[in-house]
Amino acid sequence: MVLTRSKKRVAKSQTPPLKRKAEKPQALALKKGGAKSQKTPPLKKQKKEVVEEDPSENDDEEVSDDAASTDVESEESDDGEEEGLGSSGFFSDDDGEENDDDGEELLGDDFLEGSGDEEEHSDSGSGSDSDSDEGDIEKESKLIDEEEAKEEEDAKAELLDFNKEAGDDSFRLPTEEELEEEARGPPDLPLLQSRIKEIVRALSNFSVLRPNGASRKDCVEQLKSDIASYYGYNSFLIGALFELFPPVELMELIEAFEKQRPTSIRTNTLKTRRRDLADVLLNRGVNLDPLSKWSKVGLVVYDSQVPIGATPEYLAGFYMLQGASSFLPVMALAPQENERIVDVAAAPGGKTTYVAALMKNTGLIFANEMKVPRLKSLTANLHRMGVTNTIVCNYDGRELPKVLGEKSVDRVLLDAPCSGTGVISKDESVKVSKSLEQIRKFAHLQKQLLLAAIDMVDATSKTGGYIVYSTCSLMVAENEAVIDYALKKRSVQLVKTGLDFGQDGFVRFREHRFHPSLNKTKRFYPHVHNMDGFFVAKLKKMSNMKQASEDDDEALGTVDEADVPSDDDEADVPSEGMEKQPSVPKKQQPKKTKESKEGLAKSKESKKGKKSKSKKGEDPPKIKKQRKNRTEMRMEISQAREEKRRAMREKSKEKQ
């Protein structure tokens, strides 16, 4: 009977508190996300309590079974009336303890066995569940990646299909008849612009967007003609630019040439600082900003209420109007104080004054300019900027080694005259005026100037021995080809320019293969760096020695090159050089006279044979004597030219 009554009491009285105890950890587990881990600790506590309270609970059951049952039933009825739900009521302290003890005693064996199993399963299941969860996450992530890849492929396929349909339906190359009709009338600019865009789009992905019945060559030729007629270029320059850039980038370059580059000024650190100059100009209504991180003296001017080239600060020499690209050669040269430096082509003086500012008016600068009209602007800027360490001279750059002496300076800056294909935005006449012959002439002159600049530098200089070569051209023949020629003819090496930005020079271009170190040169483009097209290279002279073969080649080159510019001078010079050669026929004349006296009785045929033998024997010694006297002839030619130039200058001074 005791067992049956205890079971009934358990069914009525013990179930509610068990539910209470089970509900509280479940609610906490749902909040914290760990239902299984929260259930196990209270079960362990219950196990310990049950083991300790087993003997006392058995005694209580034998003494008061009837009283406990009546008390429980009365308390349940009272709680039901108060709350309306008997299962959720709270018990008194004494009865609650007895009921808890009874419930723990009766449910102890089964409950403990079940709790131990659950703990074992939970421990083993937690590890398996974590592994399975990780495996599921990996599978799901892989599935997601595969789905995204498929979506991208589908999108690309749809885009290609759309481009095919659009290309097939909307664009085709014009026929010869249509081109003839266009040539008869004025150019249709909207039509040309739309056709240029369509051809560029087709060439960007020609395998997919290829027009019907058209080859790539046809598209390129049509694009060249359209660009030439729309933007006003000649066929040579467009062809040269097509060799340098792909169609898409070429259009960006051409569009950049149509816009003016931002106006930039350089602070003269001999007289002021950039911060002070900026404050003064801002007060005058000039909208400006620092040029860039790579320059500490540059300012870019957006707009101004006053003429930027006529302010009191400009007239006082606080700054100079100078393009951003013109900063680069001087920064690469990196002049040091108390050095001897030559600027081969100095006018109008922007680079020369920058060099003087970096040297802090110490050392010595030779500012050379060949064209007399440009000397005025050079000297005016030197005086305005407060430069006092510069000597202005008027010589051909190729003759400077003879004037200043070889191995006489520490550094040379050569901003060589060029075709100007990088500054089309400043001079639009370049679009039409340049040709292949002019490019070759400029390249020939640049090679001569660069060799002369290298000869002036002293390789044993403690601080110097550097040559910086720069042009405002994009042509490879005027840039990389000239540097490669100098590397072969002189003992120089390319070094880093010290400029952190810019694109590397070409190591290979079409069929040309240049020295691998040409990747140390720098190229600057308007559409990439927002400045004029420019090329900068820095050379280090390794030794002052020259090879004999190089001297012979240069001697021949100077004689041949001199024939082109000055015909009058050279017409007289050979006569002076040929005065030495009559000694050969004078020695041979008596031989001829003896042979003629002795052979009076002989036939004419024998005379002809002897004359031919004598001529064959005389030719080799002439050639040998010419080879021996090449250096002497070169010196005589140079002396004769200098004397004539001096005479011309004296005459011009007398006339003035």
CSV table of C-alpha atoms in Angstrom, one decimal, residues 130 180 288 293 335 353 478 546 575 591 648:
chain,number,residue,atom,x,y,z
A,130,SER,CA,29.8,19.7,-33.9
A,180,GLU,CA,32.8,58.4,-101.3
A,288,LEU,CA,44.9,76.9,-55.6
A,293,LYS,CA,52.7,64.6,-52.6
A,335,PRO,CA,71.8,68.7,-57.8
A,353,THR,CA,66.2,78.5,-61.8
A,478,GLU,CA,63.3,59.9,-79.5
A,546,LYS,CA,86.7,55.6,-74.9
A,575,SER,CA,90.1,72.3,-99.7
A,591,LYS,CA,108.4,58.4,-111.7
A,648,MET,CA,80.9,86.1,-88.3
